[in-house]
Amino acid sequence: SYSHPQHDQTLFEERYLRYISPLGKGNFGSVELCRYDPLGDNTGELVAVKKLQSNKQSNLEDFQKEVNTLHVLHCDYIVKYKGVCYSMGRLSMSLVMEYLPYGSLIGYLEKNKHNVNTRRMLLFASQICKGMEYLQSLRYVHRDLAARNILVASETLVKIADFGLTKVIPHNKDYYRVTQPGESPIFWYAPESITESRFSQKSDVWSFGVVLHEIFSYCDISFNPKRLYMQEIGHNVLGTSISVHLANLLKGNWRLPPPLNCPPKVYLLMRQCWAHDFDERPCFSNLGNQIETMIQDERE
Ligand SMILES: COc1ccc(-c2cccc3nc(Nc4ccc(N5CCN(C)CC5)cc4)nn23)cc1
């Protein structure tokens, strides 16, 4: 049903969407900074526009699912959906979202590592927990929780973004089985996701542990999860796939080492998230409470 642009505030007209600069490339789409300026006087708002890369039918369906996912999410710790913009006579579409000026958490922590203290890192971690708690209350699994998908709204607020891989868990199960694992971020994956393509709220908890590691490593490229795992696996592995080596490493109870100057209690939190048995991993509300307690202790 074609909604009338004037009355449907979630419909952005392409002719008023002014391109400004590129913001990055996400899951099967590129994101651009635009100004939506219907008055044509540069007083319009800045928005982040995710364009569908190739309008291959499969991508269009996945993209439509991402739009539908984001559309129903209303949480302070999840990037806000603003609407859609159809172009080429509804043949192609773009996702319009609020623009977060500080960019991804990776760039922010690398740039500000000297003035982001433990308390602020714990604040960011607790906000990600709250966003994930909200997501799980709607039976969503994110499946791509990583620092690259966390955006910084202000010095004291981060939001979860990029719902390209998000799935809804069916009501009769507590996990989602992926059939075609495409470009998989395996170094953020729980063991059961690597070996059985099984995704659940507890596999998102594993990934959260890896995000904690990234935050307390200030997203330093030389300590990023992929590099640390590959150093342990060995770069010249032949034959068997990397994921088999990674699964064996995790089965053998090897884990990412504590980041430099990481408070021991924070590393213990990561290790809780990395329990091999997913039933032993904490839930996000429990993690959130533990982190809130640490934030209080940091203040004293
Ligand atoms: C993977 O690439 C992206 C890029 C943008 C987004 C996205 C979605 C929804 C909202 C949103 N707000 C911003 N802001 C933003 C601001 C600055 C930058 N950078 C500024 C510095 N540059 C060198 C790199 C980009 C990137 C994103 N990005 N963004 C998601 C994934």
XYZ file of C-alpha atoms and ligand atoms in Angstrom:
331
model
C 0.000 0.000 0.000
C 1.582 3.232 -1.108
C 1.501 5.666 1.836
C 1.309 9.375 1.037
C 4.746 11.017 1.662
C 3.387 14.121 3.400
C 1.546 12.133 6.066
C 3.838 9.136 6.443
C 6.885 10.559 8.201
C 8.757 7.326 7.647
C 8.832 7.822 3.884
C 11.827 9.874 2.713
C 11.675 11.356 -0.775
C 14.848 10.766 -2.766
C 14.835 14.258 -4.279
C 15.315 15.827 -0.799
C 18.024 13.366 0.331
C 21.314 15.284 -0.176
C 24.439 13.054 -0.241
C 27.299 14.379 1.974
C 29.937 11.659 2.555
C 30.536 7.886 2.879
C 30.305 6.360 6.375
C 31.300 2.761 5.722
C 30.440 -0.606 4.280
C 28.276 -2.935 6.383
C 26.599 -6.280 5.741
C 25.670 -6.260 2.014
C 25.199 -2.497 1.986
C 27.060 0.783 2.127
C 26.113 3.562 4.551
C 26.244 7.250 3.620
C 25.827 10.508 5.513
C 22.993 12.554 3.964
C 20.974 15.607 4.860
C 17.212 15.280 4.435
C 16.479 18.817 3.328
C 12.917 19.245 1.931
C 13.089 23.032 2.456
C 16.334 23.180 0.482
C 17.924 25.621 2.969
C 20.335 23.217 4.718
C 18.221 23.245 7.864
C 17.236 19.589 7.316
C 18.455 16.823 9.646
C 21.534 14.672 9.115
C 20.703 10.996 8.559
C 22.633 7.768 7.957
C 21.360 6.057 4.821
C 22.094 2.378 4.238
C 21.897 1.656 0.549
C 21.335 -1.831 -0.709
C 24.484 -2.742 -2.674
C 23.233 -4.974 -5.493
C 19.516 -5.189 -5.973
C 19.865 -8.982 -6.262
C 16.490 -10.456 -5.264
C 17.944 -12.397 -2.286
C 19.694 -9.274 -0.977
C 16.493 -7.258 -1.407
C 14.562 -9.787 0.710
C 17.277 -9.826 3.386
C 17.386 -6.035 3.301
C 13.601 -5.838 3.665
C 13.921 -8.161 6.700
C 16.579 -5.855 8.189
C 14.258 -2.864 7.676
C 11.350 -4.744 9.264
C 13.549 -5.747 12.198
C 14.840 -2.237 12.870
C 11.355 -0.743 12.405
C 9.969 -2.505 15.479
C 12.939 -1.827 17.767
C 12.499 1.126 20.126
C 15.329 1.290 22.653
C 17.792 3.992 23.761
C 20.643 1.550 23.161
C 19.684 0.561 19.610
C 20.243 2.835 16.609
C 16.940 4.477 15.678
C 15.113 3.605 12.489
C 13.747 6.704 10.732
C 12.254 5.340 7.549
C 12.876 4.205 4.023
C 13.576 5.893 0.724
C 12.472 4.230 -2.489
C 14.303 5.034 -5.709
C 14.149 3.805 -9.280
C 10.390 3.541 -8.923
C 10.475 1.248 -5.849
C 12.951 -1.057 -7.555
C 15.637 -0.137 -5.021
C 15.291 0.999 -1.418
C 17.418 2.577 1.263
C 17.169 2.399 5.053
C 17.179 5.814 6.772
C 18.490 5.905 10.347
C 19.481 8.525 12.920
C 23.068 9.696 12.404
C 25.432 9.117 15.338
C 28.210 11.701 15.046
C 31.027 9.822 16.787
C 31.028 6.808 14.491
C 31.867 3.218 15.369
C 33.204 2.202 18.761
C 36.389 0.883 17.105
C 37.428 4.266 15.703
C 36.296 6.071 18.861
C 38.292 3.920 21.315
C 41.412 3.906 19.098
C 41.287 7.722 18.930
C 40.351 8.338 22.573
C 42.216 5.555 24.355
C 44.026 8.073 26.615
C 40.872 9.653 27.986
C 38.477 6.714 28.208
C 38.761 5.238 31.702
C 37.538 1.903 33.095
C 34.334 3.466 34.341
C 33.343 4.749 30.878
C 34.248 1.394 29.280
C 32.009 -0.337 31.829
C 29.260 2.223 31.100
C 29.423 1.370 27.377
C 29.378 -2.361 28.229
C 26.292 -1.961 30.442
C 24.487 -0.044 27.664
C 25.228 -2.834 25.167
C 23.871 -5.301 27.764
C 20.654 -3.295 28.089
C 20.265 -3.118 24.306
C 20.758 -6.892 24.084
C 18.323 -7.490 26.953
C 15.712 -5.511 25.016
C 16.495 -7.390 21.796
C 16.140 -10.740 23.597
C 12.813 -9.674 25.130
C 11.557 -9.661 21.512
C 13.150 -13.078 20.849
C 15.801 -11.661 18.517
C 19.351 -13.006 18.214
C 21.726 -10.407 16.777
C 24.358 -12.894 15.483
C 26.861 -10.153 14.645
C 27.586 -8.484 17.983
C 31.049 -6.935 17.538
C 32.647 -3.560 18.344
C 32.462 -2.664 14.620
C 28.652 -2.794 14.961
C 28.468 -0.585 18.045
C 28.043 3.147 17.326
C 28.915 6.070 19.611
C 26.118 8.636 20.021
C 27.943 10.782 22.577
C 30.818 10.629 25.085
C 28.493 8.676 27.383
C 26.178 6.742 25.041
C 26.668 3.852 22.626
C 24.068 2.032 20.510
C 23.852 -1.356 18.805
C 23.640 -1.148 15.003
C 23.673 -3.326 11.892
C 20.849 -5.854 12.126
C 21.756 -7.486 8.844
C 22.209 -10.944 10.416
C 19.529 -10.646 13.120
C 17.030 -13.519 13.300
C 13.891 -14.188 15.336
C 13.942 -17.401 17.380
C 10.830 -19.530 16.648
C 8.454 -19.832 19.634
C 8.869 -23.579 20.010
C 12.692 -23.423 20.208
C 15.365 -21.482 22.110
C 17.842 -21.334 19.242
C 18.022 -20.527 15.530
C 19.770 -22.820 13.041
C 21.320 -21.046 10.072
C 21.247 -22.904 6.767
C 23.537 -20.802 4.578
C 26.303 -19.377 6.850
C 27.572 -16.735 4.400
C 30.408 -14.344 5.317
C 30.675 -15.483 8.949
C 32.478 -13.496 11.660
C 33.680 -16.805 13.208
C 36.134 -15.155 15.636
C 33.117 -13.659 17.442
C 31.161 -16.948 17.259
C 30.396 -19.344 20.118
C 31.641 -22.937 19.604
C 28.129 -24.269 18.844
C 27.674 -21.533 16.222
C 30.948 -22.550 14.539
C 30.312 -26.294 14.554
C 26.490 -26.539 14.328
C 25.433 -23.082 12.999
C 23.362 -22.876 16.194
C 22.532 -19.358 17.349
C 20.773 -18.398 20.561
C 20.679 -15.722 23.226
C 23.632 -17.538 24.804
C 25.673 -17.359 21.596
C 25.094 -13.593 21.591
C 26.425 -13.638 25.192
C 29.625 -15.312 23.925
C 29.995 -12.545 21.312
C 29.392 -9.938 24.013
C 32.410 -11.398 25.869
C 34.470 -10.801 22.719
C 33.120 -7.203 22.518
C 34.214 -6.712 26.159
C 37.680 -7.927 25.112
C 37.691 -5.431 22.217
C 36.596 -2.556 24.484
C 39.261 -3.291 27.114
C 41.834 -3.623 24.315
C 40.765 -0.130 23.137
C 40.010 -1.909 19.839
C 43.757 -1.902 19.232
C 44.238 -3.603 15.858
C 47.265 -5.569 17.090
C 45.121 -7.222 19.777
C 41.979 -7.768 17.735
C 40.325 -11.170 18.233
C 41.016 -12.460 14.705
C 44.739 -11.682 14.997
C 45.052 -13.215 18.487
C 43.267 -16.424 17.421
C 45.286 -16.694 14.180
C 48.549 -16.277 16.113
C 47.502 -19.253 18.272
C 46.224 -21.340 15.341
C 49.238 -20.541 13.197
C 48.995 -18.632 9.950
C 50.129 -21.438 7.684
C 47.348 -23.902 8.480
C 46.717 -25.977 5.394
C 43.875 -28.336 4.517
C 41.389 -28.278 7.373
C 39.473 -25.013 7.568
C 40.211 -22.268 10.057
C 36.879 -22.876 11.789
C 37.846 -26.491 12.586
C 41.102 -25.273 14.161
C 39.225 -22.561 16.048
C 36.585 -25.010 17.320
C 39.342 -27.391 18.546
C 41.187 -24.511 20.240
C 38.005 -23.538 22.117
C 37.190 -27.173 22.912
C 40.695 -27.432 24.404
C 39.719 -24.497 26.620
C 42.128 -21.975 25.107
C 40.636 -18.457 25.399
C 41.627 -14.925 24.369
C 44.228 -13.655 26.907
C 43.434 -10.735 29.263
C 43.907 -7.348 27.523
C 46.724 -5.088 28.811
C 45.807 -3.499 32.195
C 42.411 -5.210 32.105
C 40.895 -5.331 35.630
C 40.873 -9.028 36.716
C 37.134 -8.883 37.568
C 36.383 -7.741 33.979
C 38.429 -10.607 32.531
C 36.478 -12.984 34.803
C 33.292 -11.595 33.249
C 34.630 -12.390 29.759
C 35.470 -15.929 30.879
C 31.896 -16.381 32.149
C 30.632 -15.429 28.675
C 33.070 -17.930 27.144
C 31.841 -21.030 29.016
C 31.958 -23.841 26.430
C 28.570 -25.129 27.627
C 26.065 -22.436 26.633
C 23.847 -23.253 29.657
C 26.652 -22.110 31.952
C 26.906 -18.657 30.320
C 25.193 -15.793 32.205
C 22.202 -13.993 30.692
C 22.432 -10.315 29.716
C 20.445 -9.137 32.750
C 22.870 -10.946 35.088
C 25.848 -9.506 33.144
C 24.270 -6.051 33.334
C 23.917 -6.317 37.118
C 27.522 -7.467 37.574
C 28.721 -4.536 35.420
C 26.542 -1.994 37.277
C 28.142 -3.199 40.542
C 31.611 -2.727 39.051
C 30.652 0.804 37.941
C 29.588 1.626 41.522
C 32.855 0.223 42.868
C 34.806 2.319 40.309
C 33.129 5.494 41.650
C 34.139 4.893 45.266
C 30.033 -0.553 8.590
O 29.786 0.763 8.201
C 28.780 1.429 8.830
C 28.767 2.817 8.702
C 27.752 3.547 9.303
C 26.755 2.919 10.044
C 25.706 3.693 10.705
C 24.404 3.217 10.804
C 23.438 3.980 11.475
C 23.770 5.205 12.036
C 25.100 5.675 11.906
N 25.702 6.789 12.342
C 26.987 6.700 11.928
N 27.923 7.654 12.180
C 29.228 7.664 11.736
C 29.973 8.788 12.009
C 31.302 8.875 11.584
C 31.902 7.814 10.897
N 33.251 7.886 10.489
C 33.892 9.191 10.579
C 35.396 9.050 10.400
N 35.722 8.341 9.151
C 37.155 8.254 8.956
C 35.116 6.975 9.180
C 33.599 7.061 9.322
C 31.150 6.667 10.641
C 29.826 6.591 11.054
N 27.208 5.582 11.256
N 26.028 4.926 11.246
C 26.786 1.529 10.178
C 27.795 0.770 9.579
